[in-house]
Short mmCIF file of C-alpha atoms in Angstrom, two decimals:
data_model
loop_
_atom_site.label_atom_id
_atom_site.label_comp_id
_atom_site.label_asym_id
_atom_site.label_seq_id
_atom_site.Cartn_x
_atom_site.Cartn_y
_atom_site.Cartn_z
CA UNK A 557 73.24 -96.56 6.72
CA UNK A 558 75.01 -97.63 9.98
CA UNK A 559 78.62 -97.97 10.52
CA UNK A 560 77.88 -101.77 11.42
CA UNK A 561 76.40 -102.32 7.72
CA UNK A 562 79.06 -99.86 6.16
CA UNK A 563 81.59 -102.68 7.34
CA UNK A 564 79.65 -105.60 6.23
CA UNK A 565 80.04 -104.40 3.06
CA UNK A 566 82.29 -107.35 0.71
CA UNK A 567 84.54 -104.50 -0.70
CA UNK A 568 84.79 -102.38 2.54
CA UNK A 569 85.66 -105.77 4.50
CA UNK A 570 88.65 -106.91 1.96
CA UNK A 571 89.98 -103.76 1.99
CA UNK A 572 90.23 -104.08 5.69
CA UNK A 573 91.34 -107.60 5.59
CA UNK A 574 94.58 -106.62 3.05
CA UNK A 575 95.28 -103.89 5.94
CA UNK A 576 95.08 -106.33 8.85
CA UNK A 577 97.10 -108.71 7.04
CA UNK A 578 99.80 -106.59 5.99
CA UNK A 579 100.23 -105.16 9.16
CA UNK A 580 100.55 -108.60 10.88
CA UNK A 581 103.20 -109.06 8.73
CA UNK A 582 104.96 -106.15 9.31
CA UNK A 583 104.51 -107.32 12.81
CA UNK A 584 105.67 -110.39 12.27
CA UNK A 585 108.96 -109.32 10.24
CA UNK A 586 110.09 -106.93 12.40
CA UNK A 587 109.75 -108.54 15.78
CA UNK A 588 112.03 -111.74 14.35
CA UNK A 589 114.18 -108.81 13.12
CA UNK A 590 114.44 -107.40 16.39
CA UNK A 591 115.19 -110.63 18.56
CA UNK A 592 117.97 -111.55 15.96
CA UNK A 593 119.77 -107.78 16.40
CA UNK A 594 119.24 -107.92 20.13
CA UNK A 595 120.95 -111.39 20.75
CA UNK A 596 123.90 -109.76 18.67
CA UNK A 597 123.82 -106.19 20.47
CA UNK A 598 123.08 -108.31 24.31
CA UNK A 599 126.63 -110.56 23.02
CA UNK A 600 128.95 -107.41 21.80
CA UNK A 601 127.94 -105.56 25.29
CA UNK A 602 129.50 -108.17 26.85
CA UNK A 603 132.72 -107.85 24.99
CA UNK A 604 135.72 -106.11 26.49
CA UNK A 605 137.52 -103.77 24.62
CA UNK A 606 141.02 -105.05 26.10
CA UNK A 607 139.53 -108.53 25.50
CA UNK A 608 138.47 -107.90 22.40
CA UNK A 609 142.14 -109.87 20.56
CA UNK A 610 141.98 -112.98 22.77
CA UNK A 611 137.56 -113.67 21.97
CA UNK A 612 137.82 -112.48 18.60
CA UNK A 613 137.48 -116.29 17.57
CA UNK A 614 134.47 -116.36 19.61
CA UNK A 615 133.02 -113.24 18.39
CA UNK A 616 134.24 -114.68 14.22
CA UNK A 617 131.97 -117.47 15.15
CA UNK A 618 128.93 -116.26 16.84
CA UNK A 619 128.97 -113.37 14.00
CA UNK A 620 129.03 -116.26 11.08
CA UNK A 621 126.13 -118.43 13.20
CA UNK A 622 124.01 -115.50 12.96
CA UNK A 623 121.67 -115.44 9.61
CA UNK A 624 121.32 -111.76 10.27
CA UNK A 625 124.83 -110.74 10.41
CA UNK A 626 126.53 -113.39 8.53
CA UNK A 627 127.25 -112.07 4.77
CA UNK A 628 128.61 -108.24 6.44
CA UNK A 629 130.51 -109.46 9.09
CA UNK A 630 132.46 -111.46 6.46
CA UNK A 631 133.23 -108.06 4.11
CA UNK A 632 134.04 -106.67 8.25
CA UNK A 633 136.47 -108.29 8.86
CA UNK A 634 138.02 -107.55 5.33
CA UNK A 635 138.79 -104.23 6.93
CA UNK A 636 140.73 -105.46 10.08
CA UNK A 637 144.04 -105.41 10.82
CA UNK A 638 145.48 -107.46 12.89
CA UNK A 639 148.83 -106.17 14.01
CA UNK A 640 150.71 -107.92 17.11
CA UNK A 641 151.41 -104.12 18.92
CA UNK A 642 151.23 -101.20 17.31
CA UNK A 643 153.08 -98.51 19.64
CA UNK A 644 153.47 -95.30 18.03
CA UNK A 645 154.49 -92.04 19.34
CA UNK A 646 150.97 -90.09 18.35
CA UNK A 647 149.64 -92.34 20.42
CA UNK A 648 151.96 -92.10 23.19
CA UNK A 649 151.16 -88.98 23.76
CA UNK A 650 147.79 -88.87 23.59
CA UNK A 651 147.90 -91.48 26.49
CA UNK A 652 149.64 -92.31 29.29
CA UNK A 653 149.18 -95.53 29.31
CA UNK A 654 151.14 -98.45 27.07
CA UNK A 655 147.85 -99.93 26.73
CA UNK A 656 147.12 -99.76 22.70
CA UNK A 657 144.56 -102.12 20.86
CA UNK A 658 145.40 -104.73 18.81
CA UNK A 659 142.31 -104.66 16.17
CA UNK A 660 141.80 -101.73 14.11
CA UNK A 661 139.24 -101.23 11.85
CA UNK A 662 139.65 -98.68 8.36
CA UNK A 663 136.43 -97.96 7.78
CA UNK A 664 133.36 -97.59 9.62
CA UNK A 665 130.98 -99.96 11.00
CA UNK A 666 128.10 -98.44 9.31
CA UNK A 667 129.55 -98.78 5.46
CA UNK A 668 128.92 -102.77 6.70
CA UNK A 669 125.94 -102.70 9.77
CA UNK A 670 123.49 -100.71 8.61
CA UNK A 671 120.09 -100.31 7.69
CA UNK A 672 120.31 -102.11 4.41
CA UNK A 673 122.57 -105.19 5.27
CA UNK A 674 121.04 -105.87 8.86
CA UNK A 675 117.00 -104.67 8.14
CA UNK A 676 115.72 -104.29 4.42
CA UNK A 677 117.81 -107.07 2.92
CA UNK A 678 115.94 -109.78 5.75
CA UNK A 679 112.28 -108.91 5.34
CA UNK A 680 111.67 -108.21 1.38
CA UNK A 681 111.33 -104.15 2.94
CA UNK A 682 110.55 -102.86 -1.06
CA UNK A 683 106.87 -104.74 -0.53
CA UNK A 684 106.57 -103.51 3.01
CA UNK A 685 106.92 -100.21 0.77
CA UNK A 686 104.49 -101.26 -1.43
CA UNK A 687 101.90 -102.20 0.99
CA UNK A 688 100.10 -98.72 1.30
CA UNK A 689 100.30 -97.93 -2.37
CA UNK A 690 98.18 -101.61 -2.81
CA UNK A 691 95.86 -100.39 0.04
CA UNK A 692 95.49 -96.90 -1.90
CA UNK A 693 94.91 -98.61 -4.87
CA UNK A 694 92.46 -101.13 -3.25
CA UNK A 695 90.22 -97.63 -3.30
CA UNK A 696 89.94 -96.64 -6.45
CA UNK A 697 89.59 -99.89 -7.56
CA UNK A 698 86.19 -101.44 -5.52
CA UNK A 699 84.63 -97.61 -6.25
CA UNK A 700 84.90 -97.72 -9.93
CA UNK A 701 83.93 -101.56 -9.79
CA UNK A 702 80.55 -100.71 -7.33
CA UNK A 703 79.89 -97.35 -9.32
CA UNK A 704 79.84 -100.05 -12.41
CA UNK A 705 78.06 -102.51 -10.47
CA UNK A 706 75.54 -99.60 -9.48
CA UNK A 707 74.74 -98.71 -12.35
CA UNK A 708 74.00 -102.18 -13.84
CA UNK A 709 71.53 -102.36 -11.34
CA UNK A 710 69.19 -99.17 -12.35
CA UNK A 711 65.51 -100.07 -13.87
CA UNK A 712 64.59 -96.88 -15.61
CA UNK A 713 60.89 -98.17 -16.07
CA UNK A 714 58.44 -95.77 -14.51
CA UNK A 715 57.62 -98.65 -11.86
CA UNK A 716 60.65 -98.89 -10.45
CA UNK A 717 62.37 -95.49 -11.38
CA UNK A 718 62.35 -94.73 -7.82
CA UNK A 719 63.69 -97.61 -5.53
CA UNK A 720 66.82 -98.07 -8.53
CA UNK A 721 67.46 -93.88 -7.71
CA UNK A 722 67.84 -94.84 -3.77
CA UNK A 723 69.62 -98.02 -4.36
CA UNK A 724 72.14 -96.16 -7.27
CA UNK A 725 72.38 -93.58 -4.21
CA UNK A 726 73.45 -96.08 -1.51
CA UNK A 727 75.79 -97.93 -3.81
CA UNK A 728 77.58 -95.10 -5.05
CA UNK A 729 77.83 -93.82 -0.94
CA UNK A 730 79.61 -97.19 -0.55
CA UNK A 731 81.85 -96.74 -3.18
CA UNK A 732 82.65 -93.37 -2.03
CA UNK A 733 83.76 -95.19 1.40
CA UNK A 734 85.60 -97.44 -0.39
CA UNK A 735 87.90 -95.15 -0.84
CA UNK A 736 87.74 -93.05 2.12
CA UNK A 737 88.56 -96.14 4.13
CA UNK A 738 91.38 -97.59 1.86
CA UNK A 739 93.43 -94.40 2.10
CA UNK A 740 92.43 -94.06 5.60
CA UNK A 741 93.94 -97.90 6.25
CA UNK A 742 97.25 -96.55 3.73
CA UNK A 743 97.83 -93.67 6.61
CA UNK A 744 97.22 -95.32 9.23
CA UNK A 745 99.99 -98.46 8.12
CA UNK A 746 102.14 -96.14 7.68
CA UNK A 747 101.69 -94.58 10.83
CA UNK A 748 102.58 -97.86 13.09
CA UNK A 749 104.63 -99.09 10.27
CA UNK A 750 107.07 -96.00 11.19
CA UNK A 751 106.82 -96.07 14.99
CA UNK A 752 107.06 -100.34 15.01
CA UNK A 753 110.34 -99.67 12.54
CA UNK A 754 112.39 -97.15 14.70
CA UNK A 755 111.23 -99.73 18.08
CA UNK A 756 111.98 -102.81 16.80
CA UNK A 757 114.79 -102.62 13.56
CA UNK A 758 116.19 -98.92 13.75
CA UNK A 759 116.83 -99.08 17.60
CA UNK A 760 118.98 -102.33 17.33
CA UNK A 761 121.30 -101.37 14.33
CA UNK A 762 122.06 -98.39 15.45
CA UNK A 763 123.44 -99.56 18.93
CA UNK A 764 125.31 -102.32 17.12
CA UNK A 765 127.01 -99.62 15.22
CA UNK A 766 127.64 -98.22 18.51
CA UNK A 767 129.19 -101.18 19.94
CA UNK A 768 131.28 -102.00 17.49
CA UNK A 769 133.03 -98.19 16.99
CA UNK A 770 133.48 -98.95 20.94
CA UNK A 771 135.53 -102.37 20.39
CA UNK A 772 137.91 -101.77 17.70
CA UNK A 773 139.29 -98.29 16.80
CA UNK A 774 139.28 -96.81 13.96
CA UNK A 775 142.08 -96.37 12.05
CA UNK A 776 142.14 -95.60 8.27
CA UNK A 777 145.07 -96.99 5.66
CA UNK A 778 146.55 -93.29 5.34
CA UNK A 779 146.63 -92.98 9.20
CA UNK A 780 148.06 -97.02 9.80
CA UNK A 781 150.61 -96.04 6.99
CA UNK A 782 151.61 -92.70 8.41
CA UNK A 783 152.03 -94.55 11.83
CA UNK A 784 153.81 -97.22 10.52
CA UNK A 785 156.43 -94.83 9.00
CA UNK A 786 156.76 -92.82 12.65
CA UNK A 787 157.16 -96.42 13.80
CA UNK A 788 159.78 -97.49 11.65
CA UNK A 789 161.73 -94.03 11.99
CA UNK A 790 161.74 -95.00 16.11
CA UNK A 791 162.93 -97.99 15.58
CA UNK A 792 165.90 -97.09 13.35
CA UNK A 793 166.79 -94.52 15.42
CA UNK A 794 166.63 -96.17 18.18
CA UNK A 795 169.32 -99.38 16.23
CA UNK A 796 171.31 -96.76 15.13
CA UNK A 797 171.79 -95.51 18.67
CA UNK A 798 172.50 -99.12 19.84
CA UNK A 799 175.34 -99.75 16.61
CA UNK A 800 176.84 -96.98 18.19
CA UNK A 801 177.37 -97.63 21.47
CA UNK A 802 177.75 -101.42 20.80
CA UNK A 803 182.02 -101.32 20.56
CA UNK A 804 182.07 -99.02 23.69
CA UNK A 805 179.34 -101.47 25.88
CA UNK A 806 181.23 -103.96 24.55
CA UNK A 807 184.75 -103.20 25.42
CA UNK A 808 183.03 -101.92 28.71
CA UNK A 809 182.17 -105.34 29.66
CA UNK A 810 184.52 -107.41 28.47
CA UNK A 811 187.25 -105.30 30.67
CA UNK A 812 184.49 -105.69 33.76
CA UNK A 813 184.15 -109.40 33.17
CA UNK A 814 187.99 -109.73 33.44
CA UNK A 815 188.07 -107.64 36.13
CA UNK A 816 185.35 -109.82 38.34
CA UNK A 817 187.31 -112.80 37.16
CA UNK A 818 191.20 -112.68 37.14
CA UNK A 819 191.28 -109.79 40.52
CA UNK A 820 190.24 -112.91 42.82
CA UNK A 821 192.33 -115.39 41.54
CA UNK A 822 195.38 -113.07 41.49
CA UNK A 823 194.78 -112.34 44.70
CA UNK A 824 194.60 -116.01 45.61
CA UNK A 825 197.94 -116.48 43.97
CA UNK A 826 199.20 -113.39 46.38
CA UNK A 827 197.91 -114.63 49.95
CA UNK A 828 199.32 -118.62 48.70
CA UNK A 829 202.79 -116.68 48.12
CA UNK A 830 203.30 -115.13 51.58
CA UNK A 831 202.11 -117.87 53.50
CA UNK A 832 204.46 -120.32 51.49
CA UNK A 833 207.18 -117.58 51.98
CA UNK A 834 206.50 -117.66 55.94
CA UNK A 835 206.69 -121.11 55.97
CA UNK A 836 209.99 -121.32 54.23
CA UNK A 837 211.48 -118.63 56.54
CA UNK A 838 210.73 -120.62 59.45
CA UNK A 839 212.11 -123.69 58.41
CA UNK A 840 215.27 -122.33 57.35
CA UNK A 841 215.65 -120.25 60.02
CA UNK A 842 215.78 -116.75 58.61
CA UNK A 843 215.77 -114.98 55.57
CA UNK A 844 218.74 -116.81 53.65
CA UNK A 845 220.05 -113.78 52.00
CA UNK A 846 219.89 -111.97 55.27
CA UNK A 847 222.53 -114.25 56.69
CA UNK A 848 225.06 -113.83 54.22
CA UNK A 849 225.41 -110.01 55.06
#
């Protein structure tokens, strides 16, 4: 029997019809699953980190818009906050600059982008499952029904004992392959099934996780409590300090207001005395009081 006629056979070419068939839509699923993650990995790559506060609205919207990412992003940004500045004195240290983000996230961006929410959730992935078990069990099932067929066929009468031998022979060879070539189709789906998954769905999630942990920092309730107490301890340290030296600045700068005020005028007054008190002496000739003595 060739390989040509092994093929031709009805039960041999549905069983390689399901496997075509499933594996275009695998195909199928996955490459519509991969241009919808890479139009939202290409957009957060061209976020800025320091930018992140002012195109959040753009980001909110382009995130909704998206079929893909729509129902997660909304539990996201659940775990946001969105403080104004957030200076603490952890932080401080830890860098020199006074440059501090103003989104933090408490929990991970793979609790909400992941595998589940972006991938199996989209493309029914429990029947892409399925798919080799039905091809296994495509097998079995077109053996047992040509073995029965087979053996419907045989004419035990002594004329044709022999040519129903060679034909129950042949039949039960092509159930045999039945099989053979339904589990070979199971392995071999799963084979591309794996490598077309990790290309196409895996890749993609997995660097929006990536982008994400790079825009907003994680910070977790325990940690933006404990940093809100350091913050609050600054700051009333810091009023306290200020009540304290508020009578002293004050009385400070009151006296130096007077000062820079009343010293020109006063000496004003001075310079407008002598030069009325020259003037008098030379209109009355001398110092009055001088003459009398």
């Amino acid at each position: 029997m060739s390989f040509i006629s092994i093929l031709s056979e009805p039960a041999i070419l549905i069983i390689t019809a399901f496997f075509v068939f499933f594996l275009a839509t695998v195909i199928r699923n996955y490459k519509k699953t991969e241009n919808r993650l890479k139009s939202v990995y290409e957009f957060l790559v061209s976020l800025n980190k320091k930018e992140i506060s002012y195109r959040f609205q753009q980001l909110d919207e382009f995130m909704r818009e998206n079929s893909y990412t729509n129902t997660c992003w909304e539990d996201f940004k659940k775990a946001l906050i969105f403080p104004e500045k957030l200076y603490t004195a952890s932080q401080q240290t830890k860098s020199g600059s006074n440059y501090t983000p103003e989104i933090y996230l408490t929990v991970d961006s793979s609790f909400f982008f992941n595998e589940d929410s972006l991938v199996h959730s989209k493309i029914n992935y429990k029947f892409i499952q399925a798919m080799p078990t039905l091809l296994t069990g495509l097998g079995p099932f077109f053996t047992f029904l040509k073995m029965a067929i087979a053996f419907t066929e045989v004419d035990l009468s002594s004329n044709a004992t022999g040519n129903s031998l060679n034909g129950l022979v042949a039949n039960i060879q092509v159930a045999a392959l039945c099989s053979v070539f339904a589990v070979g189709y199971s392995l071999l789906f799963m084979f591309f099934e794996k490598i077309l998954y990790n290309r196409k769905c895996k890749k993609y999630y997995l660097l929006i996780q990536k982008e994400l942990i790079r825009l907003f920092d994680v910070c977790t309730s325990e940690q933006f409590l404990l940093d809100l107490v350091k913050e609050s301890k600054i700051q009333g340290v810091t009023n306290e300090k200020i009540l304290k030296s508020l009578p002293d600045d004050f009385a400070k700068a009151v006296s130096k207001s007077i000062g820079e005020i009343t010293t020109p005028y006063l000496e004003n007054i001075l310079y407008s005395l002598n030069k009325l008190n020259e003037s008098m002496d030379k209109n009355s000739g001398g110092d009055v009081v001088d003459k009398l003595f």
